Backbone as JSON, one array per atom type, in Angstrom:
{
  "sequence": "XXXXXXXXXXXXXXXXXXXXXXXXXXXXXXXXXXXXXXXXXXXXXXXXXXXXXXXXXXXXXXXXXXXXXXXXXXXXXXXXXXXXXXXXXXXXXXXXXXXXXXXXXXXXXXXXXXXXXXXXXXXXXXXXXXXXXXXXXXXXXXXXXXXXXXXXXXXXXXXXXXXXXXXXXXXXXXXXXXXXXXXXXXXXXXXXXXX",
  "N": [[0.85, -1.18, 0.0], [0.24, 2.16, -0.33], [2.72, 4.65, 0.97], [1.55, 5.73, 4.12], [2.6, 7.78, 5.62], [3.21, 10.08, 4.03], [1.88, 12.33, 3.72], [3.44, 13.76, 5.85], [5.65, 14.19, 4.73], [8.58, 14.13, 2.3], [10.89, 12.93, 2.76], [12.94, 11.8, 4.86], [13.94, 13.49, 7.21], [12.16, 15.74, 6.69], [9.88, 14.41, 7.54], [11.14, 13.63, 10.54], [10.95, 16.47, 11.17], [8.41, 16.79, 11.28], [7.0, 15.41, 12.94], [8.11, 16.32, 15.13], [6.52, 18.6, 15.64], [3.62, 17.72, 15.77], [3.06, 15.77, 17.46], [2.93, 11.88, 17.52], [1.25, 11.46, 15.26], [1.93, 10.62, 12.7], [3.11, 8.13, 13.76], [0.15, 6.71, 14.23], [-1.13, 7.01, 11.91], [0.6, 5.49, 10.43], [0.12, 2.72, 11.98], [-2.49, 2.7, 11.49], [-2.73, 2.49, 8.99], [-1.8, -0.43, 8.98], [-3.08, -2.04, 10.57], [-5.54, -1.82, 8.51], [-4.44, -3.04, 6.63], [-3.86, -5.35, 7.68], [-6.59, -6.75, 8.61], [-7.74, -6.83, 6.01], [-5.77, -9.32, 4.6], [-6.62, -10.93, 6.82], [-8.96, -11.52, 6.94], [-8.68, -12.21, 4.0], [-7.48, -14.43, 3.48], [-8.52, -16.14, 5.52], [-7.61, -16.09, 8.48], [-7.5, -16.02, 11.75], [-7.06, -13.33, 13.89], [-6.11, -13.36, 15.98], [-3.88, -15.54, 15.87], [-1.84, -14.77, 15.31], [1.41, -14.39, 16.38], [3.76, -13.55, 16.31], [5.67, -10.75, 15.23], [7.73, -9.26, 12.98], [9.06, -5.98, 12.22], [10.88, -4.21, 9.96], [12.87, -1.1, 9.13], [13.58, 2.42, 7.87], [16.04, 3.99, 10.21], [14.42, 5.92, 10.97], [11.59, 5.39, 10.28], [11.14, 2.93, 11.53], [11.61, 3.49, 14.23], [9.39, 5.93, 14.62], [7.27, 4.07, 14.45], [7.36, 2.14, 16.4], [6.87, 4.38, 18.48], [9.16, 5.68, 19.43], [11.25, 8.36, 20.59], [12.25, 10.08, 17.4], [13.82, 12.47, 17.14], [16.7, 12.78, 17.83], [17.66, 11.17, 15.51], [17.73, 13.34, 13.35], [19.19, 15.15, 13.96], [22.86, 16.2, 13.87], [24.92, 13.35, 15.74], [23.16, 11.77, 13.9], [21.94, 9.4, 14.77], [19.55, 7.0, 16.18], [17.97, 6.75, 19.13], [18.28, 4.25, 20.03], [20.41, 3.4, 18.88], [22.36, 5.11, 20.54], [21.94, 4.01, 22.55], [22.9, 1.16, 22.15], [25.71, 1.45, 21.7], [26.57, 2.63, 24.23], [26.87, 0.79, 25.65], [24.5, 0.09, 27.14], [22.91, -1.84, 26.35], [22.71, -4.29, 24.85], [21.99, -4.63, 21.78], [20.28, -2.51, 18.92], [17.85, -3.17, 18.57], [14.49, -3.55, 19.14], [11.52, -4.2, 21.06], [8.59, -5.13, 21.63], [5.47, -5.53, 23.04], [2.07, -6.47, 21.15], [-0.37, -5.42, 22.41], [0.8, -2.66, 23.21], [1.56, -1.47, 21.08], [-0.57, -0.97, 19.38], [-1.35, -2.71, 17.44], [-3.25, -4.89, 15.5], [-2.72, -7.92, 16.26], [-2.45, -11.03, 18.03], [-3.03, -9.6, 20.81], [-0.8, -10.3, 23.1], [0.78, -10.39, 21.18], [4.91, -11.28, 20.35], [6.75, -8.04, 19.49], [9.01, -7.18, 16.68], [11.26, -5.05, 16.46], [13.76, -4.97, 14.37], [17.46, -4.51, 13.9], [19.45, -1.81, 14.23], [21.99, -0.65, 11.11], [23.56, 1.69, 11.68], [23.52, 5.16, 12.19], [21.7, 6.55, 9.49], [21.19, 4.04, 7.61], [18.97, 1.61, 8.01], [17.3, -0.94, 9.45], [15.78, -1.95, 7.9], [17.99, -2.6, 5.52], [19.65, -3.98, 6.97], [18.49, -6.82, 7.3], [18.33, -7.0, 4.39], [20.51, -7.29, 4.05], [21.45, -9.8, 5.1], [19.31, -11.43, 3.93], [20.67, -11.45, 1.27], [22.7, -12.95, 2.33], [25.03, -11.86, 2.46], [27.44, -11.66, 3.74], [28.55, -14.21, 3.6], [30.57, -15.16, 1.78], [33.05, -14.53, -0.5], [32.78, -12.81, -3.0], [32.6, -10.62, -4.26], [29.77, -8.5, -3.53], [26.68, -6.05, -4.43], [24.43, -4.22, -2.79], [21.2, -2.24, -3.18], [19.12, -0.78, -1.59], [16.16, 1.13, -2.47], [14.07, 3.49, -1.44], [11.84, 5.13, 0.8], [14.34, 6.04, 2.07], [17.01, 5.52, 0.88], [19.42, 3.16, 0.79], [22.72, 2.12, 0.13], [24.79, -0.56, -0.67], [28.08, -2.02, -0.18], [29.99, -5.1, 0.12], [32.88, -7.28, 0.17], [32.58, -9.68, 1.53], [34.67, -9.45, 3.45], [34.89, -6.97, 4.0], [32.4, -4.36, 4.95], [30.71, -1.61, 3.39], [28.69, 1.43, 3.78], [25.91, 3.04, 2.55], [23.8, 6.15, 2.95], [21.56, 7.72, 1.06], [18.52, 10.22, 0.48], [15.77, 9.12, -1.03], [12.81, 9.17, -1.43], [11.62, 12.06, -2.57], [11.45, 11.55, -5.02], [10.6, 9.0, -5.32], [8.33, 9.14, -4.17], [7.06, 11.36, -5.04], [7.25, 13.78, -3.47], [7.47, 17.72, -4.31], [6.51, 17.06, -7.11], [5.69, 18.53, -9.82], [4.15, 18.04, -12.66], [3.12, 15.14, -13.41], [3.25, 12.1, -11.86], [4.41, 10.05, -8.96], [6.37, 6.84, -7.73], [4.02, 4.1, -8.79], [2.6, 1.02, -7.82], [0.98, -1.45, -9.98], [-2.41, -2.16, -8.95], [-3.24, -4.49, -6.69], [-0.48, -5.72, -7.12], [2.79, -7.74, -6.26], [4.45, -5.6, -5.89], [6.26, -3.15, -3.33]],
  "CA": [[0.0, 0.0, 0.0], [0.98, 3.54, -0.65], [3.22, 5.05, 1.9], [0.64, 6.39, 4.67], [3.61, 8.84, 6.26], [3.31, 10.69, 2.81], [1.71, 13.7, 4.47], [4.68, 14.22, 6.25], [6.83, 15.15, 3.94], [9.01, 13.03, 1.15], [11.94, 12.09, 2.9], [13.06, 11.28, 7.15], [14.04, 14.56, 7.86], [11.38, 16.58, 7.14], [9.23, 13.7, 8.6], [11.22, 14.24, 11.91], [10.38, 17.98, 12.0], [6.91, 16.77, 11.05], [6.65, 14.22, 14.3], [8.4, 17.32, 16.19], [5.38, 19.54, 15.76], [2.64, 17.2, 15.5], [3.7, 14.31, 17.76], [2.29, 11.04, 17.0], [0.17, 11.58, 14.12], [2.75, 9.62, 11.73], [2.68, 6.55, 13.72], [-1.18, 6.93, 13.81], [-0.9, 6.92, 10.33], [1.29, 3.77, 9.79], [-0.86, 2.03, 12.15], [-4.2, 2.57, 11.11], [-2.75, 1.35, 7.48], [-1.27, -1.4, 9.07], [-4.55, -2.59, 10.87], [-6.32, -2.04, 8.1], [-4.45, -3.6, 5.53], [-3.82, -6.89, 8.19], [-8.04, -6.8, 8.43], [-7.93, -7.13, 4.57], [-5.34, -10.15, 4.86], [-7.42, -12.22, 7.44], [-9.83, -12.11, 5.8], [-8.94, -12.79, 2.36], [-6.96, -16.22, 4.06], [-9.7, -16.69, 6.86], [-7.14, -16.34, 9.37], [-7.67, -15.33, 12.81], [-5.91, -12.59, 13.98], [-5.39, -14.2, 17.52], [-3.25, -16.82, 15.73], [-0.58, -14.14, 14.35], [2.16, -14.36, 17.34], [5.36, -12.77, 15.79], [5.84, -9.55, 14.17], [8.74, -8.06, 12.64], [9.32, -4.39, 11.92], [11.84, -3.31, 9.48], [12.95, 0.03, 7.77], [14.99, 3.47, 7.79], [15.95, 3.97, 11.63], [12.84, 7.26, 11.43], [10.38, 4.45, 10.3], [11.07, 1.79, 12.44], [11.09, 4.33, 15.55], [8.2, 5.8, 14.69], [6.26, 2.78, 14.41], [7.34, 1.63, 17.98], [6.64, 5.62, 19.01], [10.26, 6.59, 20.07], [11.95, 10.01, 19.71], [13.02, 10.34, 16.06], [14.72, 14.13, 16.76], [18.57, 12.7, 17.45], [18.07, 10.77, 13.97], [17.7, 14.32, 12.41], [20.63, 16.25, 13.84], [24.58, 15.47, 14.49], [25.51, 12.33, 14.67], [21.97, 10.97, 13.67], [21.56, 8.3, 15.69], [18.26, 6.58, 17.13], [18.34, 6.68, 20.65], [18.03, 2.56, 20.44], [21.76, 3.19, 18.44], [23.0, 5.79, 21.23], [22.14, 3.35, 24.15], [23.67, 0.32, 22.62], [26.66, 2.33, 21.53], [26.91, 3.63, 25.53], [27.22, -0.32, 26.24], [23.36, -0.43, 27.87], [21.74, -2.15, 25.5], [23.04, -5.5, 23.37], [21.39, -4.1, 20.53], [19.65, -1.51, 18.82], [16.44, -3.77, 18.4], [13.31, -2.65, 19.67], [10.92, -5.18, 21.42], [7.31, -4.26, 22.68], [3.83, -6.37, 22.46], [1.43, -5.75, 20.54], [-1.24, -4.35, 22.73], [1.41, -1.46, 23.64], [1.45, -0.66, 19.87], [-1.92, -1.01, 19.08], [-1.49, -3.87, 16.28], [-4.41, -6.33, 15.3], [-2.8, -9.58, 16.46], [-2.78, -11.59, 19.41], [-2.18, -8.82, 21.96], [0.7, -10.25, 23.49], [2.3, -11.09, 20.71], [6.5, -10.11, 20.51], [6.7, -7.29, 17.84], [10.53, -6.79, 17.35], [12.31, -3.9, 15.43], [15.43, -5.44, 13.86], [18.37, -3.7, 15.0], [19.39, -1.15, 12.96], [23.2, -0.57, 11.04], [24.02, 2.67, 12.1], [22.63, 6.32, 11.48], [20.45, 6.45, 8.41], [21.21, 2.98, 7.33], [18.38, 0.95, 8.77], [16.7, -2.57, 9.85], [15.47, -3.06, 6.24], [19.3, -2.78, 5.33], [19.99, -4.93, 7.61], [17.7, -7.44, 6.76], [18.42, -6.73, 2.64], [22.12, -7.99, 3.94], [20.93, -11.14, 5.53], [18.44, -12.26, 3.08], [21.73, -11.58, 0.44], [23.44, -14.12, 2.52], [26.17, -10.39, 1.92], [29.21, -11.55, 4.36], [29.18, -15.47, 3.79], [30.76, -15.03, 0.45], [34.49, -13.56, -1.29], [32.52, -12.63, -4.16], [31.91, -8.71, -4.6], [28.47, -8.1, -3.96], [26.45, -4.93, -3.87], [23.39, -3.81, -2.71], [20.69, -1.17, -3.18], [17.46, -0.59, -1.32], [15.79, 2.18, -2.96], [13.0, 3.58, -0.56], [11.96, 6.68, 1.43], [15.81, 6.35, 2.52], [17.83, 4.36, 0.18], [20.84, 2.61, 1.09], [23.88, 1.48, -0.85], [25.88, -1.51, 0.27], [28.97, -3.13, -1.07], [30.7, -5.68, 0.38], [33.65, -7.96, -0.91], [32.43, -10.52, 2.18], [35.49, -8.94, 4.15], [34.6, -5.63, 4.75], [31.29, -3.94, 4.33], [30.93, -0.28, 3.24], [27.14, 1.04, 3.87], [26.21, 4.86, 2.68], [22.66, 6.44, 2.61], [20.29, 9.0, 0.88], [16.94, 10.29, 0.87], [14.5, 9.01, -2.36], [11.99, 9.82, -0.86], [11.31, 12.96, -3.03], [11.79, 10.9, -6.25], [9.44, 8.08, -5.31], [6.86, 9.42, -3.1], [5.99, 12.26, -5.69], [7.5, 15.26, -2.86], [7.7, 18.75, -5.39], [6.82, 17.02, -8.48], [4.55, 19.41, -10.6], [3.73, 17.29, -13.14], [3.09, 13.41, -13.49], [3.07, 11.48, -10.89], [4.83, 9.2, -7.73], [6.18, 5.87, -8.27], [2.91, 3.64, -8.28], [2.22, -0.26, -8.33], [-0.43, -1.64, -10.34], [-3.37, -2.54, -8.18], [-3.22, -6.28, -6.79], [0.76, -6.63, -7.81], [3.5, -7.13, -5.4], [5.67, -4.55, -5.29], [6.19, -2.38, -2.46]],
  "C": [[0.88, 1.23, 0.0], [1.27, 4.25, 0.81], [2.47, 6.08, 3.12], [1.46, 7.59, 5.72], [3.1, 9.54, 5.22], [3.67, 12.91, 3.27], [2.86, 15.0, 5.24], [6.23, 15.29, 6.32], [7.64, 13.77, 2.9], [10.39, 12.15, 1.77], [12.1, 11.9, 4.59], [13.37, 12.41, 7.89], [13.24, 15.44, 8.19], [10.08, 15.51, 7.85], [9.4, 13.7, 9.98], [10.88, 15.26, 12.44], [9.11, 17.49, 12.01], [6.34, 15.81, 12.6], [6.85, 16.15, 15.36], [7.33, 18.62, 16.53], [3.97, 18.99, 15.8], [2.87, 16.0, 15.98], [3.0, 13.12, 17.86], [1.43, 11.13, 16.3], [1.06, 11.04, 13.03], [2.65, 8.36, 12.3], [1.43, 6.41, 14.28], [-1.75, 6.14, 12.64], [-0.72, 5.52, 9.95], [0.54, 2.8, 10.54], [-2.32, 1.96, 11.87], [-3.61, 1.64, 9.45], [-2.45, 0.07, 7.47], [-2.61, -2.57, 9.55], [-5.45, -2.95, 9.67], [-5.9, -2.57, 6.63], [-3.9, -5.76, 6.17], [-5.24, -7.53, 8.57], [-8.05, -7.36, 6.84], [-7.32, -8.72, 4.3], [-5.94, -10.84, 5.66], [-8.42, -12.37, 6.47], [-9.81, -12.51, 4.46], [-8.2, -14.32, 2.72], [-7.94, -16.82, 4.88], [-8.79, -17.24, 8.02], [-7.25, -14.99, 10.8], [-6.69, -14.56, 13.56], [-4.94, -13.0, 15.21], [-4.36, -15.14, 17.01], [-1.75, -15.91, 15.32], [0.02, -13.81, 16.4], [3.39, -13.6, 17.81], [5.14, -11.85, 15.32], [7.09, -9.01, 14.08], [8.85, -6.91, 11.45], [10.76, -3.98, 11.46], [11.57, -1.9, 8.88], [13.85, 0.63, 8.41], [14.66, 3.26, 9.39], [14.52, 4.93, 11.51], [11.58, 6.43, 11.27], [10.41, 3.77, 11.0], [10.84, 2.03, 14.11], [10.04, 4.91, 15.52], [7.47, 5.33, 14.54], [6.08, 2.01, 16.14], [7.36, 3.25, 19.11], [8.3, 6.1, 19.95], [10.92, 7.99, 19.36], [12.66, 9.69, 18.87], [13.78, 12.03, 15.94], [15.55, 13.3, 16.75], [18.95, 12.06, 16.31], [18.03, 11.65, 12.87], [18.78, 15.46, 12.78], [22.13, 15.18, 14.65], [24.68, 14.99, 15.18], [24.69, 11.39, 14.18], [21.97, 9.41, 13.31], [20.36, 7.81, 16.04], [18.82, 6.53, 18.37], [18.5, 5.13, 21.21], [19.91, 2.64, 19.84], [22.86, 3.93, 19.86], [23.1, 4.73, 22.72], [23.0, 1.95, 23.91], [25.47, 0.84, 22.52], [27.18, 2.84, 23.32], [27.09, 2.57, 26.32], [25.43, -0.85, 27.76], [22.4, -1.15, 27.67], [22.96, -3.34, 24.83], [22.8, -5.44, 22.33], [21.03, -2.77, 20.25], [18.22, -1.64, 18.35], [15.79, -3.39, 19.45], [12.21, -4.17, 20.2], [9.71, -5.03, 22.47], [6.35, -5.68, 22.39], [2.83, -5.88, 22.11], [0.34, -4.91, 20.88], [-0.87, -2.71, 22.46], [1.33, -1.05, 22.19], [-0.04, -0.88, 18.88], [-2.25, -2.02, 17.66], [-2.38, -4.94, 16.5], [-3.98, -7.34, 14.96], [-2.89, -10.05, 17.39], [-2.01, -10.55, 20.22], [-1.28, -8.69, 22.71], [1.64, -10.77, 22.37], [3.19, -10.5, 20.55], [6.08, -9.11, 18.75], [8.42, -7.01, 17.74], [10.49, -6.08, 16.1], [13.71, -4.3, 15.24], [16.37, -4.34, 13.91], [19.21, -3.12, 14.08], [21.14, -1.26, 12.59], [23.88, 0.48, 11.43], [23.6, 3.9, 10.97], [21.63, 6.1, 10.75], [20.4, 4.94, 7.76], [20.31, 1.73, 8.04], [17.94, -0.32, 9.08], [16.6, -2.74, 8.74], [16.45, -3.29, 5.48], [19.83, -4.17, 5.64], [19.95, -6.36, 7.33], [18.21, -7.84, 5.07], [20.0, -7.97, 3.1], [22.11, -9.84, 4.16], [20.12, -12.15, 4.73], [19.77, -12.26, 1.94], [22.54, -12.72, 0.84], [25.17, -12.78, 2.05], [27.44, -11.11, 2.63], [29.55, -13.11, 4.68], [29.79, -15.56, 2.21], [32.04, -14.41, 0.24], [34.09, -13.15, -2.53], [31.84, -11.01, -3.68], [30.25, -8.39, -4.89], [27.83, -6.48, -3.34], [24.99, -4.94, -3.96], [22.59, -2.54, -2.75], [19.37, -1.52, -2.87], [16.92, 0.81, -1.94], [14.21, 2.71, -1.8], [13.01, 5.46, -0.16], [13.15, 7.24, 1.47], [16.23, 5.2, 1.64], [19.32, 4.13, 0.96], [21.61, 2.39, 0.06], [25.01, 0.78, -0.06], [26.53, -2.63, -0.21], [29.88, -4.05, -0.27], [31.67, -6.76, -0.3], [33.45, -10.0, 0.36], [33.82, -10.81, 3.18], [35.03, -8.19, 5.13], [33.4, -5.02, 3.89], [31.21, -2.35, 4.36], [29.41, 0.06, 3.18], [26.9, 2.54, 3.27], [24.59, 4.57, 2.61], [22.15, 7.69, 1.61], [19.06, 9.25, 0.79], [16.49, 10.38, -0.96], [13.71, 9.59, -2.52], [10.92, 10.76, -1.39], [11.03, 12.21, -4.58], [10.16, 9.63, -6.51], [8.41, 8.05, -4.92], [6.5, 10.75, -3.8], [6.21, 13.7, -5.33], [7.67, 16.28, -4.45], [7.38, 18.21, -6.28], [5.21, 17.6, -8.43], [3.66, 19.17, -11.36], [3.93, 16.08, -12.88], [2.59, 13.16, -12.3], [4.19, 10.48, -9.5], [5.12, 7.87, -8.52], [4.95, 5.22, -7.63], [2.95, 1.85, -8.57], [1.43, -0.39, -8.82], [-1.27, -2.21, -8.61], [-3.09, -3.95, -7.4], [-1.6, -6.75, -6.75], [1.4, -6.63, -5.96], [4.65, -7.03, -5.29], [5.48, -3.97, -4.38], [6.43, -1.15, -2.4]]
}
């Protein structure tokens, strides 16, 4: 479904000022679409929502924190960080994964079930990175591979299955339609799946 932040703004920054003046009304947003596009899914399987146990939550660090409602300002100024990166970074934390139940975030599955936020790579480089690297199978390998997530926040990530090099920028504006005058946003057909 079409990116229900939109409103926001096109890319994570001005989405952070946009949380910073209007606080929780983005993850509002992503949960009501999330409810109501996991309503659409039971029912088109005829599965009960009580039966869904697990959930995991990737994306840029600003999505993945505002989905589990934490402060997204220190991921918008120097050395933009999540505060889940600053605490394990400060040695208080084993991670920078996020781990609530679902009542606390208001998700339509079995109320206690774990919801976890995969643990991000550092700064703008986030869980769905992360993730992208893992499903690549990226650092069991000597073969030069590279990756690109293209998204709100794109990544770029090359590794030789040595050493991994990670950079980011913001799409955002490109794919979600921000300033454009004419045309349009990138769009999926109806039914397909792309994301």
């Amino acid at each position: 479904f079409e990116n229900p932040q939109r409103f926001g703004g096109s890319d994570v920054l001005a989405r952070i000022a946009y949380d910073a003046e209007h606080p929780g009304e983005l993850r509002r947003a992503l949960r009501r679409a999330l409810n109501h596009e996991l309503t659409r899914l039971y029912a088109a399987q005829g599965v009960d929502r009580h039966q869904v146990a697990e959930v995991v939550v990737v994306g840029n660090a600003t999505m993945r924190d505002l989905a589990f409602g934490l402060d997204v300002a220190p991921i918008g100024r120097s050395p933009f960080r999540s505060t889940t990166e600053v605490a394990w970074r400060a040695g208080e934390t084993a991670s920078s994964a996020v781990d609530r139940r679902a009542h606390e975030l208001g998700l339509l599955v079995h109320p206690r079930a774990r919801v976890w936020g995969a643990p991000l790579i550092a700064c703008h480089v986030g869980a769905d990175a992360a993730v992208d690297l893992v499903a690549m199978d990226g650092e069991a390998t000597q073969v030069p591979r590279m990756l690109v997530d293209v998204g709100t926040n794109t990544e770029v990530i090359l590794t030789d299955g040595q050493r991994t090099l990670a950079c980011s920028c913001p799409a955002g504006p490109a794919f979600e339609g921000g300033l454009i005058r004419y045309g349009m946003p990138l769009a999926a057909p109806y039914g397909s799946e792309a994301d």
